[in-house]
CSV table of C-alpha atoms in Angstrom, one decimal:
chain,number,residue,atom,x,y,z
A,1,MET,CA,61.1,153.0,131.2
A,2,ILE,CA,64.9,152.8,130.7
A,3,LEU,CA,66.5,154.9,128.0
A,4,GLU,CA,70.1,154.0,126.8
A,5,LYS,CA,72.1,155.7,124.1
A,6,THR,CA,73.7,153.0,121.8
A,7,ALA,CA,77.2,152.7,120.3
A,8,PHE,CA,77.8,154.3,117.0
A,9,THR,CA,77.8,152.2,113.9
A,10,GLU,CA,79.9,152.7,111.0
A,11,ASP,CA,76.9,153.3,108.7
A,12,SER,CA,75.2,155.8,110.9
A,13,VAL,CA,78.5,157.9,111.5
A,14,GLU,CA,78.9,158.2,107.8
A,15,ASN,CA,75.4,159.6,107.4
A,16,MET,CA,75.7,161.7,110.6
A,17,ILE,CA,78.7,163.7,109.2
A,18,SER,CA,77.1,164.1,105.9
A,19,GLY,CA,75.3,167.2,104.6
A,20,GLU,CA,72.0,166.5,106.4
A,21,SER,CA,73.0,167.2,110.0
A,22,THR,CA,73.0,170.5,111.5
A,23,PHE,CA,75.6,171.7,113.9
A,24,LYS,CA,76.7,174.5,116.3
A,25,VAL,CA,80.3,175.4,117.0
A,26,ASN,CA,81.2,175.8,120.6
A,27,ILE,CA,84.9,176.5,120.9
A,28,GLN,CA,87.6,177.2,118.4
A,29,ASN,CA,91.2,177.2,119.4
A,30,ASP,CA,94.2,176.7,117.0
A,31,ILE,CA,93.6,173.3,115.2
A,32,TYR,CA,91.0,172.2,118.0
A,33,ASN,CA,87.2,172.8,117.6
A,34,THR,CA,84.4,171.5,119.5
A,35,LEU,CA,80.7,171.4,118.1
A,36,ASP,CA,77.4,170.0,118.7
A,37,LEU,CA,76.2,167.9,116.1
A,38,TYR,CA,72.4,167.3,115.4
A,39,PRO,CA,71.9,164.3,113.0
A,40,SER,CA,68.5,163.5,111.9
A,41,ALA,CA,66.2,161.6,114.3
A,42,LEU,CA,66.3,158.4,112.5
A,43,LEU,CA,70.1,158.1,112.7
A,44,ASN,CA,70.1,158.7,116.4
A,45,GLY,CA,67.7,156.3,118.0
A,46,ILE,CA,67.6,155.5,121.6
A,47,LYS,CA,67.3,152.1,122.9
A,48,THR,CA,64.3,151.9,125.2
A,49,THR,CA,63.1,149.2,127.6
A,50,LEU,CA,59.6,149.4,129.1
A,51,ILE,CA,58.8,147.3,131.9
A,52,TYR,CA,55.1,147.5,132.7
A,53,PRO,CA,53.8,146.9,135.3
A,54,ALA,CA,57.1,147.3,137.2
A,55,THR,CA,57.6,145.9,140.6
A,56,GLU,CA,59.4,147.6,143.5
A,57,LYS,CA,62.3,145.3,142.8
A,58,HIS,CA,62.4,146.7,139.2
A,59,ILE,CA,62.4,150.2,140.4
A,60,ALA,CA,65.1,149.6,143.0
A,61,LYS,CA,67.3,147.9,140.2
A,62,TYR,CA,67.2,150.9,137.9
A,63,THR,CA,67.3,153.8,140.6
A,64,ALA,CA,70.7,155.4,140.6
A,65,GLN,CA,72.1,155.0,144.1
A,66,ASP,CA,75.1,154.5,146.1
A,67,MET,CA,76.9,151.2,145.8
A,68,HIS,CA,79.0,149.4,148.5
A,69,LEU,CA,81.2,146.4,148.6
A,70,ILE,CA,79.9,143.5,150.5
A,71,THR,CA,82.2,140.7,151.6
A,72,GLU,CA,80.4,137.4,151.9
A,73,THR,CA,82.2,134.5,153.7
A,74,ALA,CA,80.9,131.1,153.2
A,75,GLN,CA,79.1,131.4,156.6
A,76,ASP,CA,77.6,134.7,155.4
A,77,TYR,CA,76.1,132.8,152.4
A,78,GLU,CA,74.6,130.2,154.6
A,79,SER,CA,73.1,132.5,157.2
A,80,ILE,CA,72.3,135.7,155.1
A,81,THR,CA,72.3,135.1,151.4
A,82,LEU,CA,70.6,131.7,151.2
A,83,PRO,CA,67.8,132.6,153.6
A,84,TYR,CA,67.3,135.8,151.5
A,85,LEU,CA,66.9,133.8,148.3
A,86,ASN,CA,64.4,131.4,150.1
A,87,ARG,CA,62.4,134.2,151.4
A,88,GLU,CA,62.2,136.2,148.2
A,89,GLN,CA,61.2,133.4,145.8
A,90,PHE,CA,62.0,135.4,142.7
A,91,ASN,CA,59.9,135.1,139.7
A,92,ILE,CA,62.0,133.8,136.7
A,93,GLN,CA,59.1,132.7,134.5
A,94,TRP,CA,60.7,134.7,131.8
A,95,VAL,CA,63.8,132.5,131.9
A,96,PHE,CA,61.5,129.4,131.4
A,97,ASN,CA,59.7,131.1,128.7
A,98,ILE,CA,62.9,131.4,126.7
A,99,LEU,CA,64.2,127.9,127.5
A,100,GLU,CA,60.7,126.5,126.5
A,101,LYS,CA,60.8,128.6,123.3
A,102,LYS,CA,57.5,130.4,124.3
A,103,THR,CA,59.1,133.6,123.6
A,104,GLU,CA,62.3,135.0,121.8
A,105,SER,CA,62.9,131.7,120.0
A,106,GLU,CA,63.6,133.6,116.8
A,107,ARG,CA,66.5,135.3,118.7
A,108,ILE,CA,68.2,132.1,119.4
A,109,VAL,CA,71.8,132.0,118.2
A,110,PHE,CA,72.8,128.4,119.3
A,111,GLU,CA,71.1,125.7,121.2
A,112,ASP,CA,72.6,122.5,122.8
A,113,SER,CA,69.5,120.8,124.1
A,114,ASN,CA,71.2,118.3,126.5
A,115,PRO,CA,69.3,118.6,129.6
A,116,GLU,CA,72.5,118.3,131.9
A,117,THR,CA,75.1,120.2,129.8
A,118,GLY,CA,72.9,122.3,127.4
A,119,PHE,CA,72.1,125.8,127.0
A,120,ILE,CA,70.5,128.4,124.8
A,121,LEU,CA,72.7,131.3,123.5
A,122,LEU,CA,71.1,134.5,122.6
A,123,PRO,CA,71.9,138.2,122.2
A,124,ASP,CA,71.5,140.2,125.5
A,125,MET,CA,68.6,143.0,125.6
A,126,LYS,CA,71.5,145.5,125.6
A,127,TRP,CA,72.9,144.4,122.3
A,128,ASN,CA,71.3,145.5,118.9
A,129,THR,CA,73.4,142.8,117.1
A,130,LYS,CA,74.4,145.5,114.5
A,131,GLN,CA,78.1,146.0,115.2
A,132,MET,CA,80.6,143.8,116.9
A,133,GLU,CA,82.2,146.4,119.1
A,134,ASP,CA,79.6,145.9,121.8
A,135,LEU,CA,78.8,142.3,121.2
A,136,TYR,CA,76.8,140.9,124.1
A,137,LEU,CA,75.3,137.4,124.3
A,138,ILE,CA,73.9,135.3,127.2
A,139,ALA,CA,74.0,131.6,127.6
A,140,ILE,CA,71.2,130.3,129.7
A,141,ILE,CA,71.5,126.8,130.9
A,142,HIS,CA,68.6,124.2,130.4
A,143,LYS,CA,69.2,122.6,133.8
A,144,HIS,CA,67.0,124.1,136.6
A,145,GLY,CA,68.2,124.7,140.2
A,146,ILE,CA,71.8,126.0,139.8
A,147,LYS,CA,71.3,129.3,141.4
A,148,SER,CA,74.8,130.8,141.1
A,149,LEU,CA,78.6,130.5,141.4
A,150,ARG,CA,78.1,129.3,145.1
A,151,ASP,CA,76.3,126.1,143.9
A,152,LEU,CA,79.2,125.0,141.4
A,153,THR,CA,81.1,121.8,142.0
A,154,PRO,CA,83.1,119.4,140.1
A,155,GLU,CA,79.9,117.7,138.8
A,156,HIS,CA,79.2,120.9,136.9
A,157,LEU,CA,82.7,120.9,135.1
A,158,PRO,CA,81.2,119.1,132.0
A,159,LEU,CA,78.5,121.8,131.8
A,160,LEU,CA,80.8,124.7,132.2
A,161,ARG,CA,83.4,123.4,129.7
A,162,ASN,CA,80.5,122.8,127.3
A,163,ILE,CA,79.2,126.4,127.5
A,164,LEU,CA,82.7,127.9,127.2
A,165,ASN,CA,83.8,125.7,124.2
A,166,LYS,CA,80.4,125.6,122.2
A,167,GLY,CA,79.4,129.3,123.0
A,168,LEU,CA,82.7,130.4,121.7
A,169,SER,CA,82.5,128.3,118.6
A,170,ALA,CA,78.9,129.5,118.0
A,171,ILE,CA,80.0,133.2,118.3
A,172,LEU,CA,83.0,132.5,115.8
A,173,ASP,CA,80.6,130.9,113.3
A,174,LYS,CA,77.7,133.4,113.4
A,175,TYR,CA,79.7,136.7,114.2
A,176,HIS,CA,83.3,135.8,113.1
A,177,VAL,CA,84.5,137.1,116.4
A,178,PRO,CA,87.4,134.8,117.9
A,179,ALA,CA,87.7,133.6,121.4
A,180,SER,CA,90.6,135.8,122.0
A,181,LYS,CA,88.4,139.0,121.5
A,182,LEU,CA,85.9,137.8,124.1
A,183,ARG,CA,85.3,138.0,127.8
A,184,VAL,CA,83.3,135.2,129.2
A,185,TYR,CA,82.1,135.4,132.7
A,186,LEU,CA,79.4,135.0,135.4
A,187,HIS,CA,78.0,137.5,137.7
A,188,TYR,CA,78.2,137.3,141.5
A,189,GLN,CA,75.7,138.3,142.7
A,190,PRO,CA,73.7,137.7,139.5
A,191,SER,CA,70.6,139.6,138.7
A,192,TYR,CA,68.5,136.4,138.6
A,193,TYR,CA,69.2,133.0,140.2
A,194,HIS,CA,69.4,130.6,137.2
A,195,LEU,CA,72.8,130.0,136.1
A,196,HIS,CA,73.8,132.1,133.0
A,197,VAL,CA,77.0,133.2,131.4
A,198,HIS,CA,77.9,136.6,129.8
A,199,PHE,CA,79.9,136.7,126.5
A,200,THR,CA,81.1,140.4,125.8
A,201,HIS,CA,83.4,141.9,123.4
A,202,LEU,CA,86.9,142.7,125.0
A,203,ARG,CA,86.7,146.2,123.5
A,204,PHE,CA,83.4,147.0,125.0
A,205,ASN,CA,83.5,148.2,128.6
A,206,ALA,CA,80.3,146.3,129.5
A,207,PRO,CA,78.5,147.1,132.6
A,208,GLY,CA,79.0,144.4,135.3
A,209,SER,CA,82.4,143.3,133.8
A,210,GLY,CA,84.3,144.9,136.6
A,211,VAL,CA,86.3,142.9,139.3
A,212,ASP,CA,83.6,143.8,141.8
A,213,ARG,CA,81.0,141.6,140.0
A,214,ALA,CA,82.4,139.4,137.1
A,215,HIS,CA,84.1,136.1,137.5
A,216,LEU,CA,85.7,134.7,134.3
A,217,LEU,CA,84.4,131.4,133.3
A,218,SER,CA,87.9,130.1,132.6
A,219,ASP,CA,88.9,131.1,136.1
A,220,VAL,CA,85.7,129.3,137.5
A,221,ILE,CA,86.6,126.1,135.9
A,222,ASP,CA,90.2,126.4,136.9
A,223,ASN,CA,89.3,127.1,140.4
A,224,ILE,CA,87.1,124.1,140.8
A,225,GLU,CA,89.9,122.0,139.2
A,226,LEU,CA,92.5,123.3,141.8
A,227,MET,CA,90.0,122.9,144.6
A,228,PRO,CA,86.7,121.0,144.4
A,229,ASP,CA,84.9,122.9,147.0
A,230,TYR,CA,86.3,126.4,146.1
A,231,TYR,CA,83.1,128.2,145.7
A,232,GLN,CA,81.7,126.6,148.8
A,233,ARG,CA,84.6,127.9,150.8
A,234,LYS,CA,85.8,131.2,149.1
A,235,THR,CA,85.0,134.6,150.5
A,236,LEU,CA,83.4,136.6,147.7
A,237,SER,CA,83.0,140.4,147.5
A,238,PHE,CA,80.6,142.0,145.3
A,239,SER,CA,79.3,145.5,144.9
A,240,SER,CA,75.5,146.1,145.6
A,241,LYS,CA,73.2,149.1,145.7
A,242,GLU,CA,72.7,150.3,149.3
A,243,ASN,CA,69.0,149.8,149.3
A,244,GLU,CA,68.8,146.5,147.7
A,245,LYS,CA,67.3,143.9,150.0
A,246,LEU,CA,70.3,141.7,150.1
A,247,SER,CA,72.3,144.7,151.2
A,248,VAL,CA,69.9,145.4,153.8
A,249,ALA,CA,70.1,141.9,155.1
A,250,PHE,CA,73.9,142.3,155.3
A,251,SER,CA,73.6,145.6,157.1
A,252,GLU,CA,71.0,144.1,159.7
A,253,ALA,CA,73.5,141.2,160.3
A,254,GLY,CA,76.2,143.8,161.2
A,255,ARG,CA,78.3,142.7,158.1
A,256,ILE,CA,78.7,146.1,156.4
B,1,MET,CA,86.7,164.1,114.2
B,2,ILE,CA,85.7,162.6,117.5
B,3,LEU,CA,82.0,161.9,118.2
B,4,GLU,CA,80.7,161.4,121.6
B,5,LYS,CA,77.2,160.6,122.8
B,6,THR,CA,76.6,162.7,126.1
B,7,ALA,CA,74.7,161.7,129.2
B,8,PHE,CA,71.0,162.4,129.5
B,9,THR,CA,69.8,165.6,131.3
B,10,GLU,CA,66.6,165.7,133.2
B,11,ASP,CA,65.1,168.2,130.9
B,12,SER,CA,66.0,166.4,127.5
B,13,VAL,CA,64.4,163.0,128.9
B,14,GLU,CA,61.3,164.8,129.9
B,15,ASN,CA,61.0,166.1,126.3
B,16,MET,CA,62.2,162.9,124.6
B,17,ILE,CA,59.4,160.7,126.2
B,18,SER,CA,56.8,163.2,125.4
B,19,GLY,CA,54.5,163.1,122.4
B,20,GLU,CA,56.9,164.5,119.8
B,21,SER,CA,59.2,161.4,119.6
B,22,THR,CA,58.3,158.3,117.3
B,23,PHE,CA,59.2,154.9,118.2
B,24,LYS,CA,59.5,151.3,117.0
B,25,VAL,CA,58.7,148.2,119.0
B,26,ASN,CA,61.4,145.4,118.9
B,27,ILE,CA,60.6,142.6,121.5
B,28,GLN,CA,57.8,141.9,123.7
B,29,ASN,CA,58.2,139.1,126.5
B,30,ASP,CA,55.9,139.1,129.5
B,31,ILE,CA,56.1,142.5,131.2
B,32,TYR,CA,59.3,143.3,129.2
B,33,ASN,CA,59.3,145.5,125.9
B,34,THR,CA,62.1,147.0,124.0
B,35,LEU,CA,61.6,149.8,121.6
B,36,ASP,CA,63.8,152.3,119.6
B,37,LEU,CA,63.0,155.9,120.4
B,38,TYR,CA,63.5,158.6,118.0
B,39,PRO,CA,63.6,162.0,119.7
B,40,SER,CA,63.8,165.3,117.6
B,41,ALA,CA,67.3,166.1,116.5
B,42,LEU,CA,67.7,169.1,118.7
B,43,LEU,CA,67.2,166.9,121.9
B,44,ASN,CA,69.8,164.5,121.0
B,45,GLY,CA,73.0,166.3,120.2
B,46,ILE,CA,76.3,164.6,119.7
B,47,LYS,CA,79.5,166.2,121.3
B,48,THR,CA,81.9,166.5,118.4
B,49,THR,CA,85.7,167.5,118.5
B,50,LEU,CA,87.3,168.4,115.3
B,51,ILE,CA,91.1,168.6,115.1
B,52,TYR,CA,92.1,169.9,111.6
B,53,PRO,CA,94.7,169.3,110.5
B,54,ALA,CA,95.3,166.2,112.6
B,55,THR,CA,99.0,165.0,112.9
B,56,GLU,CA,100.0,161.4,112.8
B,57,LYS,CA,100.4,161.6,116.6
B,58,HIS,CA,96.8,162.6,117.0
B,59,ILE,CA,95.5,159.8,114.7
B,60,ALA,CA,97.6,157.3,116.7
B,61,LYS,CA,96.2,158.6,120.0
B,62,TYR,CA,92.5,158.0,119.0
B,63,THR,CA,92.9,154.8,116.9
B,64,ALA,CA,91.4,152.0,118.8
B,65,GLN,CA,94.1,149.5,119.4
B,66,ASP,CA,93.0,145.9,119.2
B,67,MET,CA,93.2,144.1,122.5
B,68,HIS,CA,93.1,140.3,122.9
B,69,LEU,CA,92.8,138.0,125.8
B,70,ILE,CA,95.9,135.9,126.7
B,71,THR,CA,95.6,132.8,128.8
B,72,GLU,CA,98.8,132.3,130.7
B,73,THR,CA,99.2,128.9,132.5
B,74,ALA,CA,101.9,128.3,135.1
B,75,GLN,CA,104.0,126.8,132.4
B,76,ASP,CA,103.5,129.8,130.1
B,77,TYR,CA,104.7,132.0,132.8
B,78,GLU,CA,108.0,130.1,133.2
B,79,SER,CA,108.5,129.6,129.4
B,80,ILE,CA,107.2,132.9,128.0
B,81,THR,CA,106.5,135.7,130.6
B,82,LEU,CA,109.5,135.2,132.9
B,83,PRO,CA,112.1,135.1,130.0
B,84,TYR,CA,110.4,138.3,128.5
B,85,LEU,CA,110.7,140.1,131.8
B,86,ASN,CA,114.4,139.1,132.1
B,87,ARG,CA,115.1,140.1,128.5
B,88,GLU,CA,113.4,143.4,128.7
B,89,GLN,CA,115.0,144.6,132.0
B,90,PHE,CA,112.5,147.4,132.7
B,91,ASN,CA,113.7,150.6,134.0
B,92,ILE,CA,111.8,151.3,137.2
B,93,GLN,CA,114.1,154.0,138.5
B,94,TRP,CA,111.1,156.4,138.9
B,95,VAL,CA,109.5,153.8,141.3
B,96,PHE,CA,112.8,153.9,143.4
B,97,ASN,CA,112.7,157.7,143.3
B,98,ILE,CA,109.5,157.8,144.9
B,99,LEU,CA,110.4,155.1,147.6
B,100,GLU,CA,113.6,157.1,148.4
B,101,LYS,CA,111.6,160.4,148.3
B,102,LYS,CA,113.8,161.9,145.6
B,103,THR,CA,110.5,162.8,143.8
B,104,GLU,CA,106.9,163.4,144.6
B,105,SER,CA,107.6,163.2,148.4
B,106,GLU,CA,105.1,166.1,148.8
B,107,ARG,CA,102.3,163.9,147.3
B,108,ILE,CA,102.6,161.2,150.0
B,109,VAL,CA,99.4,160.5,151.8
B,110,PHE,CA,100.6,157.8,154.1
B,111,GLU,CA,103.8,155.9,154.6
B,112,ASP,CA,104.6,152.6,156.7
B,113,SER,CA,108.5,152.5,156.5
B,114,ASN,CA,108.9,148.8,157.6
B,115,PRO,CA,111.1,147.4,155.0
B,116,GLU,CA,109.4,144.1,154.8
B,117,THR,CA,105.6,145.0,155.2
B,118,GLY,CA,105.7,148.9,154.5
B,119,PHE,CA,104.5,151.0,151.6
B,120,ILE,CA,103.9,154.5,150.4
B,121,LEU,CA,100.4,155.5,149.5
B,122,LEU,CA,99.9,158.4,147.0
B,123,PRO,CA,97.3,159.6,144.6
B,124,ASP,CA,97.5,158.2,141.0
B,125,MET,CA,98.5,160.6,138.4
B,126,LYS,CA,95.0,160.1,136.9
B,127,TRP,CA,93.2,161.6,139.9
B,128,ASN,CA,93.2,165.3,140.6
B,129,THR,CA,92.4,164.7,144.4
B,130,LYS,CA,89.6,167.2,144.1
B,131,GLN,CA,86.4,165.0,144.1
B,132,MET,CA,85.8,161.7,145.6
B,133,GLU,CA,83.9,160.1,142.8
B,134,ASP,CA,87.0,159.3,140.8
B,135,LEU,CA,89.2,158.8,144.0
B,136,TYR,CA,92.4,156.8,142.8
B,137,LEU,CA,95.5,156.1,144.9
B,138,ILE,CA,98.3,153.7,144.7
B,139,ALA,CA,100.2,151.9,147.3
B,140,ILE,CA,103.9,151.0,146.4
B,141,ILE,CA,105.7,148.5,148.6
B,142,HIS,CA,109.1,149.2,150.1
B,143,LYS,CA,110.5,145.7,149.5
B,144,HIS,CA,112.2,145.2,146.3
B,145,GLY,CA,112.0,142.1,144.0
B,146,ILE,CA,108.3,141.2,144.1
B,147,LYS,CA,107.4,141.5,140.5
B,148,SER,CA,103.6,140.7,140.4
B,149,LEU,CA,100.9,138.4,141.6
B,150,ARG,CA,102.8,135.3,140.3
B,151,ASP,CA,105.6,136.0,143.2
B,152,LEU,CA,103.1,135.9,146.0
B,153,THR,CA,103.2,133.2,148.6
B,154,PRO,CA,102.2,132.8,152.4
B,155,GLU,CA,105.3,134.6,153.4
B,156,HIS,CA,103.7,137.8,151.9
B,157,LEU,CA,100.5,137.6,153.7
B,158,PRO,CA,101.6,140.1,156.5
B,159,LEU,CA,102.6,142.5,153.8
B,160,LEU,CA,99.3,142.1,151.8
B,161,ARG,CA,97.1,142.4,155.0
B,162,ASN,CA,99.0,145.5,156.1
B,163,ILE,CA,98.4,147.3,152.7
B,164,LEU,CA,94.8,146.3,152.9
B,165,ASN,CA,94.2,147.5,156.5
B,166,LYS,CA,96.6,150.6,156.6
B,167,GLY,CA,95.7,151.6,153.2
B,168,LEU,CA,91.9,151.7,153.9
B,169,SER,CA,92.3,153.5,157.2
B,170,ALA,CA,94.6,156.0,155.8
B,171,ILE,CA,92.0,156.8,153.0
B,172,LEU,CA,89.2,156.9,155.7
B,173,ASP,CA,91.3,159.4,157.7
B,174,LYS,CA,92.3,161.6,154.8
B,175,TYR,CA,89.3,161.6,152.6
B,176,HIS,CA,86.6,160.2,154.7
B,177,VAL,CA,85.7,157.4,152.2
B,178,PRO,CA,85.0,154.2,154.0
B,179,ALA,CA,86.3,150.7,152.9
B,180,SER,CA,82.9,149.7,151.7
B,181,LYS,CA,83.1,152.4,149.0
B,182,LEU,CA,86.6,151.2,147.8
B,183,ARG,CA,87.8,148.6,145.2
B,184,VAL,CA,91.4,147.6,146.1
B,185,TYR,CA,93.2,145.5,143.6
B,186,LEU,CA,96.3,144.6,141.8
B,187,HIS,CA,96.8,144.4,138.0
B,188,TYR,CA,97.9,141.3,136.2
B,189,GLN,CA,99.7,142.1,133.9
B,190,PRO,CA,100.8,145.1,135.9
B,191,SER,CA,102.2,148.0,133.9
B,192,TYR,CA,105.5,148.0,135.9
B,193,TYR,CA,106.9,144.9,137.7
B,194,HIS,CA,107.3,146.3,141.3
B,195,LEU,CA,104.4,145.1,143.4
B,196,HIS,CA,101.8,147.9,143.9
B,197,VAL,CA,98.1,148.1,144.8
B,198,HIS,CA,95.3,150.3,143.3
B,199,PHE,CA,92.6,151.9,145.4
B,200,THR,CA,89.6,153.2,143.5
B,201,HIS,CA,86.1,154.4,144.3
B,202,LEU,CA,83.5,151.9,143.7
B,203,ARG,CA,81.4,154.5,141.8
B,204,PHE,CA,84.3,155.2,139.4
B,205,ASN,CA,84.6,152.9,136.5
B,206,ALA,CA,88.3,153.0,136.6
B,207,PRO,CA,90.2,152.0,133.5
B,208,GLY,CA,91.9,148.5,134.5
B,209,SER,CA,89.3,147.6,137.0
B,210,GLY,CA,87.7,145.0,134.7
B,211,VAL,CA,87.6,141.3,135.3
B,212,ASP,CA,90.2,140.9,132.5
B,213,ARG,CA,92.9,142.7,134.4
B,214,ALA,CA,92.1,143.4,138.0
B,215,HIS,CA,92.3,141.0,141.0
B,216,LEU,CA,90.8,142.2,144.3
B,217,LEU,CA,93.5,142.2,147.0
B,218,SER,CA,91.0,140.4,149.5
B,219,ASP,CA,90.6,137.6,146.9
B,220,VAL,CA,94.5,137.4,146.6
B,221,ILE,CA,94.8,137.1,150.5
B,222,ASP,CA,92.1,134.6,150.5
B,223,ASN,CA,93.4,132.5,147.6
B,224,ILE,CA,96.7,132.1,149.3
B,225,GLU,CA,95.2,131.3,152.6
B,226,LEU,CA,93.0,128.5,150.9
B,227,MET,CA,96.0,127.2,148.7
B,228,PRO,CA,99.5,128.4,149.5
B,229,ASP,CA,100.9,128.1,146.0
B,230,TYR,CA,97.7,129.3,144.3
B,231,TYR,CA,99.4,132.0,142.2
B,232,GLN,CA,102.3,129.6,141.2
B,233,ARG,CA,99.5,127.2,139.9
B,234,LYS,CA,96.7,129.2,138.6
B,235,THR,CA,95.9,129.9,135.0
B,236,LEU,CA,95.8,133.7,134.6
B,237,SER,CA,93.9,135.5,131.8
B,238,PHE,CA,94.7,139.0,130.9
B,239,SER,CA,93.9,141.5,128.1
B,240,SER,CA,96.8,143.0,126.2
B,241,LYS,CA,97.2,145.2,123.3
B,242,GLU,CA,98.1,143.1,120.1
B,243,ASN,CA,101.3,145.0,119.4
B,244,GLU,CA,102.7,144.8,122.8
B,245,LYS,CA,105.9,142.7,123.2
B,246,LEU,CA,104.5,140.2,125.5
B,247,SER,CA,101.6,139.6,123.3
B,248,VAL,CA,104.1,139.1,120.4
B,249,ALA,CA,105.9,136.5,122.5
B,250,PHE,CA,102.7,134.6,123.3
B,251,SER,CA,101.8,134.7,119.5
B,252,GLU,CA,105.3,133.5,118.5
B,253,ALA,CA,105.0,130.6,121.1
B,254,GLY,CA,101.7,129.7,119.4
B,255,ARG,CA,99.8,130.6,122.5
B,256,ILE,CA,97.3,133.0,120.9
């Protein structure tokens, strides 16, 4: 069970500072006062995710633990990461459920159904869709078999440009947030190996938007245009939890 | 009035997930469920700061300034950014004061005095040097005239590798934090145009370490090795406050 406190909304703040909340004063100094405010329970919900039954991998994913930075050369990808991916055979049935509209179809914001360049755009689980300050959507591509950044070559440029252009225009249409307010990026390593793209509001310090994990989609397109085999040659650094299996594999190979 | 939601404590979580909280189910997909949880008000206080009366300066400090993402092509750099830098003639006397040891010399953690490849490493003003979780140091190069990422070419590789290697080993010696726990990066745009490198702890979500501003030094070295004129050709995106002069220049040129 994962508990997350959510961002304030304009409505809830108005109600919180009205007469119905109780409070306790902690410090008073000149014009500065600190208090604890206790709004009514319904104004102050906690976003909860229940994964049941949870696997060891789920537990590792959410356990607070030390991170380290891993430097993956092209050679490391071939000799460590790829064998790890083949060995683990992750279950991504939930992704196919979304693409086949068996689940969450009512949450779809936009779809381009082209099998080569199409995708489904929907709000990330972390976003309650109520306020724009922490806007977070995910584009999941229809095409199967593109695991991550490492697989991308010039043949995927139409797909990547399509996600960038149509994703941004769908968000403008539906939420009135322009492209200049959005950060559009891929994760490396991703949390699941079916290509997907993150759209978050620039004002939102989204988890995973740091330089140690995020790659702007516009940079990805530009890099492939500059050098067709960029993502097959580039050394990529990423942060990883110490007890994750991929970390262990790098550690066993003497690469940490 | 500033409202901040606080971190969970072990006690409060235990009580929150006990019988007294109410909840509402939002999404169910396979083993994944999302809910809203409403713990009792006293378990879910909000840290509140009241400044009364607040001056204009207080209000400006806490007003969220709108950011936007600017996409700078190589051509934009020549026609907008470079003329802006020449026009503004920023005063960086304080940087020279550090390099000449007129100020802050007692704060220096490490120095390599080579005029071509040397640098001074010292704690960033934002770090109190007491705990490692928010470790933040800056390496400022001795050589003058390298404004930013955009100026970097293969002739600077010895300088860049030297900063990475000696900076990391100085931090290991002095603070016992190994390279694998550190994020080493440059800003684009930087806040001052004399080349400097940021070293922050991976566990610290440092301001400016997001993909919309930070460039890992190891990536910079690797990119120049892959393509000597990478930083003269690459389109670079960066976030900028809307009322900053460079934003205004891009806006006037019709590039936002």
